Tab-separated table of N, CA and C in Angstrom:
chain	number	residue	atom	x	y	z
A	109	UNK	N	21.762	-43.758	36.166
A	109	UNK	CA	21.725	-44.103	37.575
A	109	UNK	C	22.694	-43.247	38.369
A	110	UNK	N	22.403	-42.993	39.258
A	110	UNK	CA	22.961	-42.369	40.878
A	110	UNK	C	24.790	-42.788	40.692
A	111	UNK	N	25.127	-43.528	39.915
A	111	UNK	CA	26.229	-44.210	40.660
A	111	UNK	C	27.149	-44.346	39.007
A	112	UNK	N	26.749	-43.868	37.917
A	112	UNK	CA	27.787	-44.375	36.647
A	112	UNK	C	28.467	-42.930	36.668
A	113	UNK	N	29.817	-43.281	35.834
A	113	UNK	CA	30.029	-42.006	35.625
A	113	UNK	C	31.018	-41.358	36.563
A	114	UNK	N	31.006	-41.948	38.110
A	114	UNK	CA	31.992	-42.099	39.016
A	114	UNK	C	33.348	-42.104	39.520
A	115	UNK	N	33.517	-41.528	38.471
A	115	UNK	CA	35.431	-41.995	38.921
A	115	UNK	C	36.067	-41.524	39.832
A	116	UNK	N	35.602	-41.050	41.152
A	116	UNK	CA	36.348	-40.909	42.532
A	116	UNK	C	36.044	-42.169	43.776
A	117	UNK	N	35.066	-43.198	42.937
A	117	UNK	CA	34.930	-44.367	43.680
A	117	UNK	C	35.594	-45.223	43.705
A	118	UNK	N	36.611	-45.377	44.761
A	118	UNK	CA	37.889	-46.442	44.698
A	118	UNK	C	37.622	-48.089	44.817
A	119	UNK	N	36.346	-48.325	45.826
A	119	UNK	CA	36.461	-49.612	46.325
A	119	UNK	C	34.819	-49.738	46.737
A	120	UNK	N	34.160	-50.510	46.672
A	120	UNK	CA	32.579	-50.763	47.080
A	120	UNK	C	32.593	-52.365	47.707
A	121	UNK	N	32.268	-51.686	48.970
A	121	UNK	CA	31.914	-52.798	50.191
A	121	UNK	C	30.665	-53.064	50.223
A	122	UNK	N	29.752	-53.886	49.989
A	122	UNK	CA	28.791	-54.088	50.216
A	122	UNK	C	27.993	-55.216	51.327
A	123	UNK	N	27.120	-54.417	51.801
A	123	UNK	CA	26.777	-54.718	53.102
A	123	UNK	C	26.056	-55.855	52.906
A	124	UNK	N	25.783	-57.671	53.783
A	124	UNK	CA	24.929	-58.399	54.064
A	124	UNK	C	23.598	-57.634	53.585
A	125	UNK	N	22.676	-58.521	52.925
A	125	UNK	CA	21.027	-58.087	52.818
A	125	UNK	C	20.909	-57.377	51.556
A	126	UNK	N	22.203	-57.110	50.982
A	126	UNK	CA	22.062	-56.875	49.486
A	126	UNK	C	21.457	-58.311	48.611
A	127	UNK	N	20.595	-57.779	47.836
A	127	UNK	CA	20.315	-59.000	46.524
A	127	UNK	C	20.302	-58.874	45.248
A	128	UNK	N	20.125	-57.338	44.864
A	128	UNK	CA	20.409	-57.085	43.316
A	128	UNK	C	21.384	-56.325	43.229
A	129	UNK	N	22.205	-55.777	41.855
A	129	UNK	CA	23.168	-54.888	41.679
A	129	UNK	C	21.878	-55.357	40.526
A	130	UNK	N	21.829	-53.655	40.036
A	130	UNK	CA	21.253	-53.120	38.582
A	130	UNK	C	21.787	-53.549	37.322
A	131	UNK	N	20.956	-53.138	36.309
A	131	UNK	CA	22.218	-53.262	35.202
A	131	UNK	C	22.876	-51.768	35.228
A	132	UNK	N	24.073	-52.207	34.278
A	132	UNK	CA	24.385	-50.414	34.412
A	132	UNK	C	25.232	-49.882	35.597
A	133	UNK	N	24.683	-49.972	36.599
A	133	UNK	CA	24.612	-49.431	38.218
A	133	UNK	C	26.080	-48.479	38.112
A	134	UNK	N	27.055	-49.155	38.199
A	134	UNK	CA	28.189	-49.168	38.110
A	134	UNK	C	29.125	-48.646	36.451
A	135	UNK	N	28.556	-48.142	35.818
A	135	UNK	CA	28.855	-48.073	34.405
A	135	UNK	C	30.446	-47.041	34.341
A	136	UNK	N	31.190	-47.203	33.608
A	136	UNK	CA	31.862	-46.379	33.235
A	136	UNK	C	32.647	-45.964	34.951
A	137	UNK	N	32.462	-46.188	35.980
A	137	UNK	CA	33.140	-45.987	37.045
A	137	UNK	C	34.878	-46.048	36.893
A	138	UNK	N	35.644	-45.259	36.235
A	138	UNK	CA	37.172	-45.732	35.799
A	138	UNK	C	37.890	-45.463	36.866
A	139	UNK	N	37.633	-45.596	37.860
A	139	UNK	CA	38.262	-45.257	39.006
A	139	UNK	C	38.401	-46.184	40.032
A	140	UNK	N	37.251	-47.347	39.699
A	140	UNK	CA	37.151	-48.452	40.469
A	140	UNK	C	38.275	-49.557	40.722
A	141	UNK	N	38.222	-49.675	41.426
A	141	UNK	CA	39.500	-50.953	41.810
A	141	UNK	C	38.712	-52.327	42.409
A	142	UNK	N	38.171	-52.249	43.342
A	142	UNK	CA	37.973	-53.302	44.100
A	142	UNK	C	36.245	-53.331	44.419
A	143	UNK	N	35.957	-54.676	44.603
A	143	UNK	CA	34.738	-54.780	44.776
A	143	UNK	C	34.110	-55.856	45.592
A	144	UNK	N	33.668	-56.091	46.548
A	144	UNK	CA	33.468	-56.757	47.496
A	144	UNK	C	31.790	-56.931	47.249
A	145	UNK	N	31.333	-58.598	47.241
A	145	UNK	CA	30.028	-58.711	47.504
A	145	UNK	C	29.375	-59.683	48.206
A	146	UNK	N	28.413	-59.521	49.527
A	146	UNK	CA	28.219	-59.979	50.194
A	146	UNK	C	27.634	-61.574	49.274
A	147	UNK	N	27.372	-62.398	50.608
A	147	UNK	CA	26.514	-63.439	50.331
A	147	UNK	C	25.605	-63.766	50.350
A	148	UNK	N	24.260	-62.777	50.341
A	148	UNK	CA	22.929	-62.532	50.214
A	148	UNK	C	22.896	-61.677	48.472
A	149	UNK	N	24.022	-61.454	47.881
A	149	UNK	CA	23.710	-61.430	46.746
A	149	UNK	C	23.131	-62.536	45.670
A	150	UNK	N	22.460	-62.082	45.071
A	150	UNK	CA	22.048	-63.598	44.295
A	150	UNK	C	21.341	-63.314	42.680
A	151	UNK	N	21.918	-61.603	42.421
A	151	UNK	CA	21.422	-61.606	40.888
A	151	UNK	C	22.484	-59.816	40.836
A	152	UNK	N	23.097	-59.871	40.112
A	152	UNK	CA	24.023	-58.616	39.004
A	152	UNK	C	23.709	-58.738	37.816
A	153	UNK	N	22.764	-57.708	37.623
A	153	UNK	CA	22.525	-57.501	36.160
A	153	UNK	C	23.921	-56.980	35.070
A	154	UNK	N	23.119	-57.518	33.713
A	154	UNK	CA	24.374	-56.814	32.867
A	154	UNK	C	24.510	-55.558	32.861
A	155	UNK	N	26.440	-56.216	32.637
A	155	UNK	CA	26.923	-54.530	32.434
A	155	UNK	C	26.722	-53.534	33.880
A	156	UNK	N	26.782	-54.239	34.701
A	156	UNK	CA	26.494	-53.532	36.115
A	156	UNK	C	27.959	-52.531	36.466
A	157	UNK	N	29.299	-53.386	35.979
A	157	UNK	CA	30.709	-52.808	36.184
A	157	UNK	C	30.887	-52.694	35.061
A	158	UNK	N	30.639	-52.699	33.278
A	158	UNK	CA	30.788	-52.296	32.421
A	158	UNK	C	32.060	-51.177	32.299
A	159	UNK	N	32.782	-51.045	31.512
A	159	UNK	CA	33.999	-50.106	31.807
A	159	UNK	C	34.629	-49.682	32.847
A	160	UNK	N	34.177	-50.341	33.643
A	160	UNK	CA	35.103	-49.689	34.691
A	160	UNK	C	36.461	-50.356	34.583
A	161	UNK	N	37.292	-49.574	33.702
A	161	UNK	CA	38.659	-50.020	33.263
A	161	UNK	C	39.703	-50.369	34.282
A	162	UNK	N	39.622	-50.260	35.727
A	162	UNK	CA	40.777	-50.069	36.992
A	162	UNK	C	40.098	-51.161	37.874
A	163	UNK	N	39.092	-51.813	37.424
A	163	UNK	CA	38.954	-52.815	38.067
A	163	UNK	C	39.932	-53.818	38.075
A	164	UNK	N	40.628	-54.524	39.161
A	164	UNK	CA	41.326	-55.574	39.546
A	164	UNK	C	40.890	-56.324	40.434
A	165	UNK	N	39.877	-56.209	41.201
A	165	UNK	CA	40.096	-57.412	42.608
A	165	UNK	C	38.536	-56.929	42.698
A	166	UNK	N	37.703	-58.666	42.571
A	166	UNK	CA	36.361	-58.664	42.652
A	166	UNK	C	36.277	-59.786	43.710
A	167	UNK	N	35.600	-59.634	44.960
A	167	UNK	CA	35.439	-60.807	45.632
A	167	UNK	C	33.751	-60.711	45.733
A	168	UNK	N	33.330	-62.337	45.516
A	168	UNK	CA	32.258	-62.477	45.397
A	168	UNK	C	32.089	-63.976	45.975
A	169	UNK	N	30.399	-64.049	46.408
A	169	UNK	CA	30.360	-65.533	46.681
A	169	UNK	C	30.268	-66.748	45.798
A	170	UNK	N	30.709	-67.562	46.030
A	170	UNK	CA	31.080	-68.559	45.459
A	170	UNK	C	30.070	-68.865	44.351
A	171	UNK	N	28.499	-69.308	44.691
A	171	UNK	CA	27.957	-69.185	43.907
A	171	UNK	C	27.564	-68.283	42.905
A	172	UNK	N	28.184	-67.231	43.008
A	172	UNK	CA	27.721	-65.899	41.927
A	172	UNK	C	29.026	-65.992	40.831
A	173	UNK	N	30.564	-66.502	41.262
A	173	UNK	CA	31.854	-66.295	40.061
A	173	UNK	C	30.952	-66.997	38.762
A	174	UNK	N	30.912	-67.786	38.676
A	174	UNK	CA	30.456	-68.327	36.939
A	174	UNK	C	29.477	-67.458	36.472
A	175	UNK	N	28.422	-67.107	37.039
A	175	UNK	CA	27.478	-65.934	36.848
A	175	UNK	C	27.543	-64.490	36.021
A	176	UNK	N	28.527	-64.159	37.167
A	176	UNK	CA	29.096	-63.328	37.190
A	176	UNK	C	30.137	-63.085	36.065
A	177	UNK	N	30.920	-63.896	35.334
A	177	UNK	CA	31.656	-63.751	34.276
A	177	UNK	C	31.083	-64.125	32.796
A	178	UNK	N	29.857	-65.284	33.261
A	178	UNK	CA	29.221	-65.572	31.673
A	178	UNK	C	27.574	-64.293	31.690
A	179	UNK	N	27.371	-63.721	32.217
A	179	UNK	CA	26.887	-62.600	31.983
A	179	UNK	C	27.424	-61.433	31.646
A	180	UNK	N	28.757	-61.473	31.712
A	180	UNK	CA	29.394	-59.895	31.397
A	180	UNK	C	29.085	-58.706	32.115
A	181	UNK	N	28.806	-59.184	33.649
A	181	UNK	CA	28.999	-58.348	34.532
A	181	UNK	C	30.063	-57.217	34.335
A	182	UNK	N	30.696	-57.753	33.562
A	182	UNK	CA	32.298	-56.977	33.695
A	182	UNK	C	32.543	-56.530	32.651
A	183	UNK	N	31.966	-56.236	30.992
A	183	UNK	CA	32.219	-56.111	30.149
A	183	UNK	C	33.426	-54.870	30.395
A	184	UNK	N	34.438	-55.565	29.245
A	184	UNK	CA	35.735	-54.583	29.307
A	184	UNK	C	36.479	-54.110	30.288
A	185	UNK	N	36.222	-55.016	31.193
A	185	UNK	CA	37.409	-55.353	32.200
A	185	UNK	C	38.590	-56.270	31.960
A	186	UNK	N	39.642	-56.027	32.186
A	186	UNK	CA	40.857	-56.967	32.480
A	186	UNK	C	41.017	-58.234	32.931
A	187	UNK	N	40.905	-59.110	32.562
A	187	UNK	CA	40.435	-60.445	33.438
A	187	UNK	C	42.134	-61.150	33.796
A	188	UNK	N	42.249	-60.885	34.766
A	188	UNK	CA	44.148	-61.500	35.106
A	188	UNK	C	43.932	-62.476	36.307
């Protein structure tokens, strides 16, 4: 995908009217820090942030956190 592989991507804002994140999408991004997701999200496939090792600060809507962590959205991320 367009978007793994990334590591000059610091932070991803994502705009209202989003509804999927891919799987993958985000793979290996080690550069990532922060991640912002609207509230018209309502499905992140696995492994979407997969390695992205510099991840720290995920804000998401309420209904997506449990989702979002028992899918392994995040595989091999830091969870603090």
């Amino acid at each position: 995908s367009a978007f793994r592989k990334c590591p000059g991507i610091k932070s991803l804002h994502f705009k209202e009217g989003l509804k999927t994140i891919g799987e993958g999408a985000f793979w290996k991004n080690t550069g990532l820090e922060t991640v912002v997701l609207p509230d018209s999200v309502d499905s992140v496939r696995y492994g979407a942030f997969l390695d992205c090792t510099s991840l720290a600060r995920v804000i998401a809507p309420k209904k997506m956190i449990k989702l979002l962590l028992d899918y392994k959205v995040f595989s091999k991320v830091s969870r603090n």
